[in-house]
Short mmCIF file of C-alpha atoms in Angstrom, two decimals:
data_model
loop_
_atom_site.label_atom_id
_atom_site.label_comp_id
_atom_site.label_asym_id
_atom_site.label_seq_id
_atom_site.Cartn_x
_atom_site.Cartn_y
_atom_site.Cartn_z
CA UNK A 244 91.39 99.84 124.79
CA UNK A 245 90.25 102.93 125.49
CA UNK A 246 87.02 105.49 124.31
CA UNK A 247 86.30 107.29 120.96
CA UNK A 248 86.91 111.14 120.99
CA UNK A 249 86.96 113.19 117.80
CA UNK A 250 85.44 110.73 115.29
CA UNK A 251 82.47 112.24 112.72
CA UNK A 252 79.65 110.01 113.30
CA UNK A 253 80.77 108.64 116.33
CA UNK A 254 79.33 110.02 120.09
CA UNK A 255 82.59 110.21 122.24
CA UNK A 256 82.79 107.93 124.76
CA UNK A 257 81.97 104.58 122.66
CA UNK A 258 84.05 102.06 123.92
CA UNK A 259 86.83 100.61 121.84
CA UNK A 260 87.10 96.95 122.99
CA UNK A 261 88.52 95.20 119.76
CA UNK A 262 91.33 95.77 117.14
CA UNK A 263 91.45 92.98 114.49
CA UNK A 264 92.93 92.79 111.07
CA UNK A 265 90.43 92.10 108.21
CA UNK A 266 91.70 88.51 107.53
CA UNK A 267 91.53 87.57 110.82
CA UNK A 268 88.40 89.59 111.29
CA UNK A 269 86.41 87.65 108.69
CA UNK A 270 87.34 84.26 110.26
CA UNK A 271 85.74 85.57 112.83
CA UNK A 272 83.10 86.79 111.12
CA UNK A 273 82.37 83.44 109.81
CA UNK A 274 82.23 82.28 113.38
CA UNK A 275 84.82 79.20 111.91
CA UNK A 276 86.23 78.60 115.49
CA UNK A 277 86.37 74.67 114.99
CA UNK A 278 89.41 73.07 114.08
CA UNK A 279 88.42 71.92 110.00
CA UNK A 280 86.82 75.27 109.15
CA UNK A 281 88.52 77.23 106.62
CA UNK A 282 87.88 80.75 105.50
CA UNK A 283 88.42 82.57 101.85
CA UNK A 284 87.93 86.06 101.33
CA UNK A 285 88.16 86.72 97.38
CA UNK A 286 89.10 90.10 96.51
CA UNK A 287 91.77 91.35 94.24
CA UNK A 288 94.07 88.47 95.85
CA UNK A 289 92.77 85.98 98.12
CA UNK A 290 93.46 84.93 101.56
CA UNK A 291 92.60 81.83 103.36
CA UNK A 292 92.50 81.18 106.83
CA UNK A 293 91.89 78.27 109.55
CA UNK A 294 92.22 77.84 113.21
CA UNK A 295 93.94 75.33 114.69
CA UNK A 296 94.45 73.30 117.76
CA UNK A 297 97.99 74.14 118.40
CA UNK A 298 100.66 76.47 117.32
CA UNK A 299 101.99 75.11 113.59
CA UNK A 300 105.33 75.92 112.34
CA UNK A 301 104.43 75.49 108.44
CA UNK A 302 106.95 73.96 106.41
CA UNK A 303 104.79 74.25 103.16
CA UNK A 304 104.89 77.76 102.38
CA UNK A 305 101.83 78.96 105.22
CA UNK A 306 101.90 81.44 107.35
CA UNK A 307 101.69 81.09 111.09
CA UNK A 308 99.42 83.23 112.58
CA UNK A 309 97.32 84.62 116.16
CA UNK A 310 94.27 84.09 114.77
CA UNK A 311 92.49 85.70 117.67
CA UNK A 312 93.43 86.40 121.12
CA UNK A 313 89.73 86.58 122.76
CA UNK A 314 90.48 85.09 126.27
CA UNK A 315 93.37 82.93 124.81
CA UNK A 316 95.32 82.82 121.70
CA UNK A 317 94.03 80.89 119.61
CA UNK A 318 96.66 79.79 116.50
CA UNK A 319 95.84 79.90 112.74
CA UNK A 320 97.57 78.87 109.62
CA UNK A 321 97.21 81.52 106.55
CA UNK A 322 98.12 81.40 103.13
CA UNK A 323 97.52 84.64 100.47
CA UNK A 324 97.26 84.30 96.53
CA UNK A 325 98.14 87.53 95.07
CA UNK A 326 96.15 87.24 92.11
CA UNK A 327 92.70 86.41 91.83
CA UNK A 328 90.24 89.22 90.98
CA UNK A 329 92.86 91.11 89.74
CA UNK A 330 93.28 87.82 86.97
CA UNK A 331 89.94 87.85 85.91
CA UNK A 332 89.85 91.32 85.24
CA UNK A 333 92.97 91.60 83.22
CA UNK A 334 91.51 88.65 81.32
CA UNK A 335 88.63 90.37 80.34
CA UNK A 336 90.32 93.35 79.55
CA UNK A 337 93.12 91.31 77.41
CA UNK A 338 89.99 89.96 75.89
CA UNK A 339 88.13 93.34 75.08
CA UNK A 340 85.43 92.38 77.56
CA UNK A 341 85.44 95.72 79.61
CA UNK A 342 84.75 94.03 82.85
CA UNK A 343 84.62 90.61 85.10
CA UNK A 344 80.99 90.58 84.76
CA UNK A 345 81.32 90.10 81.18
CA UNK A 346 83.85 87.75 80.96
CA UNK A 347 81.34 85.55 83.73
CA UNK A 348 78.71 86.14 81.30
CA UNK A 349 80.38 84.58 78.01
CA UNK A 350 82.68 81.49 79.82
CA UNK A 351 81.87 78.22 78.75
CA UNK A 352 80.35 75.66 81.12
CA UNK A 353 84.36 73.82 80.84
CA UNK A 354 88.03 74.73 79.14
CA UNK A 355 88.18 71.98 77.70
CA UNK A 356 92.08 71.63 78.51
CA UNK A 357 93.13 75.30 78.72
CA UNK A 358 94.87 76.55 81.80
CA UNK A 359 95.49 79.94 82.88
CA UNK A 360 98.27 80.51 85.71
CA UNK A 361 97.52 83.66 86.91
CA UNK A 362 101.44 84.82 87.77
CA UNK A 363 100.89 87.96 86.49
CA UNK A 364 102.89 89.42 89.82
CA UNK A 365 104.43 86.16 90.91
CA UNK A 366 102.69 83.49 92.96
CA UNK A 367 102.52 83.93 96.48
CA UNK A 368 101.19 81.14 99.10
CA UNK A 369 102.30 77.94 98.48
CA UNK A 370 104.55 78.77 96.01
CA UNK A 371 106.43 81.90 97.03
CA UNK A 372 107.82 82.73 93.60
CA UNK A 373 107.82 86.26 92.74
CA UNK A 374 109.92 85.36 89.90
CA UNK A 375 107.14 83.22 88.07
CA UNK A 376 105.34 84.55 84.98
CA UNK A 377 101.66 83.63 83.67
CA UNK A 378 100.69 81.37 81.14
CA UNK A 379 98.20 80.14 79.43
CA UNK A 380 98.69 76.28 77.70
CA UNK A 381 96.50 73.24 76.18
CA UNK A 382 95.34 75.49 73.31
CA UNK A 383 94.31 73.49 70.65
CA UNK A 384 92.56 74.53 67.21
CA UNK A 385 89.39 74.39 68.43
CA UNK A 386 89.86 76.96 71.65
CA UNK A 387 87.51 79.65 72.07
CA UNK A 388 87.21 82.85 73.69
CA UNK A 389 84.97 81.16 76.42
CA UNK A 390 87.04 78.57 77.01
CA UNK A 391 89.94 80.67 77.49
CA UNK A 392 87.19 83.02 79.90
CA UNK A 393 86.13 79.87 81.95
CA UNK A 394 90.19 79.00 82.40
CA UNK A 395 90.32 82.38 84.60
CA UNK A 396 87.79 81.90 86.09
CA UNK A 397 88.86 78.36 87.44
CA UNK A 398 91.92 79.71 88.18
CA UNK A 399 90.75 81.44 90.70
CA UNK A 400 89.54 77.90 92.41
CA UNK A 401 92.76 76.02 91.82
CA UNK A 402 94.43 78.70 93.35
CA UNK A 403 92.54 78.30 96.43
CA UNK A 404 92.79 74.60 96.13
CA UNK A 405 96.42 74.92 96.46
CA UNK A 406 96.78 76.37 99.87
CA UNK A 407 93.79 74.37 101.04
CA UNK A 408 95.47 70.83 100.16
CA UNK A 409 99.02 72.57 102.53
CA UNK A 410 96.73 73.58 105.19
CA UNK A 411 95.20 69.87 104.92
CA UNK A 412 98.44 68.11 105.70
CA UNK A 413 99.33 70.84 108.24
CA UNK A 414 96.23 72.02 110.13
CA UNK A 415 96.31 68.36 112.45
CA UNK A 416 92.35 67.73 111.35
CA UNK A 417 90.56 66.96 108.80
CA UNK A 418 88.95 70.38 106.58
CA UNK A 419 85.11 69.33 106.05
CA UNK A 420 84.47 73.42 104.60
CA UNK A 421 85.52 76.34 103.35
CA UNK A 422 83.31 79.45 104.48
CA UNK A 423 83.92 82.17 100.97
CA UNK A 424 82.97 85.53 101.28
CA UNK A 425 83.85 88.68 98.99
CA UNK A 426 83.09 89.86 95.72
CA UNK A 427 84.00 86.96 93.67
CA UNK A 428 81.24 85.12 95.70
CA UNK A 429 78.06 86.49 93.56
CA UNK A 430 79.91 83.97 90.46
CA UNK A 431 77.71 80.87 91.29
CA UNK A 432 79.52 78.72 88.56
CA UNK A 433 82.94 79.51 89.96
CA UNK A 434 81.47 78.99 93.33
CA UNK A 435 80.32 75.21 92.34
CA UNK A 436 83.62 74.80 90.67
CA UNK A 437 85.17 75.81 93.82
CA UNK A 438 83.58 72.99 95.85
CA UNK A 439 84.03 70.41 92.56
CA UNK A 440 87.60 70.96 92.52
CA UNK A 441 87.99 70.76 96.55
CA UNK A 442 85.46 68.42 97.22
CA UNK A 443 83.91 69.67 100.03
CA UNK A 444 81.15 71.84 100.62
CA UNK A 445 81.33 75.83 99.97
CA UNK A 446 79.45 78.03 102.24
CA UNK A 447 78.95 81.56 100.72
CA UNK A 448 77.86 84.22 103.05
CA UNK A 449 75.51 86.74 102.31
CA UNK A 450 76.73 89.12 104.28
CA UNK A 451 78.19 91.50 102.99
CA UNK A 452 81.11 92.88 105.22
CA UNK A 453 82.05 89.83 106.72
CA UNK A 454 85.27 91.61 108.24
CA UNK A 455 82.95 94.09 110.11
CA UNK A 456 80.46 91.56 110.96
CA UNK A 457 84.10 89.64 112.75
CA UNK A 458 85.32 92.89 114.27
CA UNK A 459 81.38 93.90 116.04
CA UNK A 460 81.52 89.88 117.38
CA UNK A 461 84.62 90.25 118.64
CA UNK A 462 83.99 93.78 120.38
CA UNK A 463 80.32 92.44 121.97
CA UNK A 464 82.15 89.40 123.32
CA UNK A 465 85.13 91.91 125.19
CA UNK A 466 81.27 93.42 126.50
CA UNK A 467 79.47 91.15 127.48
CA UNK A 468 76.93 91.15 124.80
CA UNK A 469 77.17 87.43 124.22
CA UNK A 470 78.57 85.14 126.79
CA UNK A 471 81.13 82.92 124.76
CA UNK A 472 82.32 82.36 121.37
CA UNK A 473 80.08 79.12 121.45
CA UNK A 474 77.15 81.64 121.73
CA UNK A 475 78.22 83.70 118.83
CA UNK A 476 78.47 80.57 116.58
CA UNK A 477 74.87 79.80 117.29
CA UNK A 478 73.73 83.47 115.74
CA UNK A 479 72.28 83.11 112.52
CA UNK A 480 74.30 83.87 109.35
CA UNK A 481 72.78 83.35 105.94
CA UNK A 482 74.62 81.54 103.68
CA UNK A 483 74.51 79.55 100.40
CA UNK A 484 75.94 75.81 99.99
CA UNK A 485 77.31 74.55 97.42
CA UNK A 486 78.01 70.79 97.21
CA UNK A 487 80.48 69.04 95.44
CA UNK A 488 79.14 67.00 92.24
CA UNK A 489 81.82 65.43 90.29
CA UNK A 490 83.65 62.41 90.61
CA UNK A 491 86.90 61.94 92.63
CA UNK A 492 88.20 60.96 89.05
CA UNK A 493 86.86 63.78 87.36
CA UNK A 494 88.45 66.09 90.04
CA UNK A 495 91.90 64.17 90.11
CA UNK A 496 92.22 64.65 86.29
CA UNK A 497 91.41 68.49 86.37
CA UNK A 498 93.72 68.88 89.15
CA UNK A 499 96.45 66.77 87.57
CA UNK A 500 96.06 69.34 84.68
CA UNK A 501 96.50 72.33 86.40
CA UNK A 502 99.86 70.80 88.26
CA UNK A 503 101.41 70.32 85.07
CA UNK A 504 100.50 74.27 84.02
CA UNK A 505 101.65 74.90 87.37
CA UNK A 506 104.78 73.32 86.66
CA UNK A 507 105.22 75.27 83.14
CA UNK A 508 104.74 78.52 85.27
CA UNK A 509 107.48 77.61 87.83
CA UNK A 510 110.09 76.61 85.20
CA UNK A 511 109.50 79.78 83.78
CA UNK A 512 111.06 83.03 85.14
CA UNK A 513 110.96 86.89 84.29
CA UNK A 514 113.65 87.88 82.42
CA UNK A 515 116.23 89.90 84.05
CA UNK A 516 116.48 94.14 83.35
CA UNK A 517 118.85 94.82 81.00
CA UNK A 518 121.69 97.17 82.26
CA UNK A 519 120.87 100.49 82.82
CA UNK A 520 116.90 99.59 82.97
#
């Protein structure tokens, strides 16, 4: 692609032999190559990512995407959640918290029945409703503060959880994990949650720039540094697993929960400018 000239820090000359987007360079980064892998990177949004055998024309609200075109293209289905980080921390500043670490700290170990649907923007993959607005429902009496804290934070999983299931009935394999990285991450209750609620192990990496780690795999393969992607696969990456440990009832009921919020959300719309506004 051609040689650096010009950059600070850089000696001209340095070959540039990969361009990759940062979605596509953490799955990468992640080494998830095999059909049944599927990456999230949590950041403000979140965006989720798996390759698969052949190209898939989604019909449930995924994107169809190169994932990476090392040697051949290889296909990927992708589906981005515009609010996730970005939830949490207007929760906790709704909630006079001053920041997500707070809100982590005081959360309750359950919400005992309180939902938070994060469509504080719209909701983006699967839904695709920019016209949806948040709420928050099963308050009872007895709600709390936590509660209501630990309902944004498990938003955040059932978010994922929703693109995961479409990518299930599209992808043409079976998903056995889901490879997290980015800031959200460090929360190892909402990490655990996030494996409960899919049922399948969680492997967080502890890297910390998984999207640069992708892009310097992908530019030492165009250089011969390692001889396949097979070989890059086999590198060492630390991570940490989280298992799933409820029941398949347990996780039916708390996803049968959120559907119905998720159906309050979609019946309800923004209300349209007045003239003149």
């Amino acid at each position: 692609l051609g040689v650096v000239r010009g950059v600070m820090g850089i000696p001209s000359g340095v070959p540039v032999a990969a361009m990759v987007g940062d979605s596509h360079a953490a799955l990468f980064g992640h080494a998830a190559f095999a059909p049944g892998l599927v990456k999230a990177t949590y950041g403000t949004g979140s965006s989720l990512m798996t390759a698969t055998p052949n190209l898939v024309h989604s019909a449930r609200g995924l994107s169809t995407s190169v994932a990476f075109g090392h040697e051949k293209a290889v296909y990927a289905l992708e589906g981005n959640i515009y609010t996730t980080g970005a939830a949490v921390e207007w929760l906790a500043d709704l909630l006079g918290l001053g920041s997500p670490a707070a809100l982590e700290a005081m959360a309750a170990s359950e919400s005992r029945g309180v939902y938070f649907v994060p469509a504080l923007v719209g909701l983006g993959a699967p839904h695709w409703r920019d016209d949806a607005r948040g709420t928050i429902s099963g308050l009872a009496r007895g709600s709390t503060r936590a509660e209501l804290a630990r309902a944004g934070l498990e938003a955040v999983g059932y978010q994922i959880r929703d693109v995961f299931d479409c990518m299930a009935q599209e992808a043409g394999t079976p998903l056995t994990a889901l490879l997290a990285d980015g800031g959200a991450t460090r929360n190892g209750s909402l990490m655990q949650f996030q494996a409960d609620i899919l049922g399948v192990p969680v492997l967080v990496s502890q890297v910390a720039e998984v999207s640069a780690l992708g892009a310097a795999y992908l530019a030492g393969l165009t250089v011969g540094l390692w001889p396949s992607r097979e070989a890059v696969a086999a590198l060492d990456r630390p991570q940490v697993r989280f298992e799933p440990r409820i029941s398949s009832e347990r996780r039916a009921a708390l996803y049968a929960g959120w559907q119905q919020a998720l159906g309050r959300t979609l019946w309800s719309k923004a209300p349209e400018a007045e003239e003149g506004q």
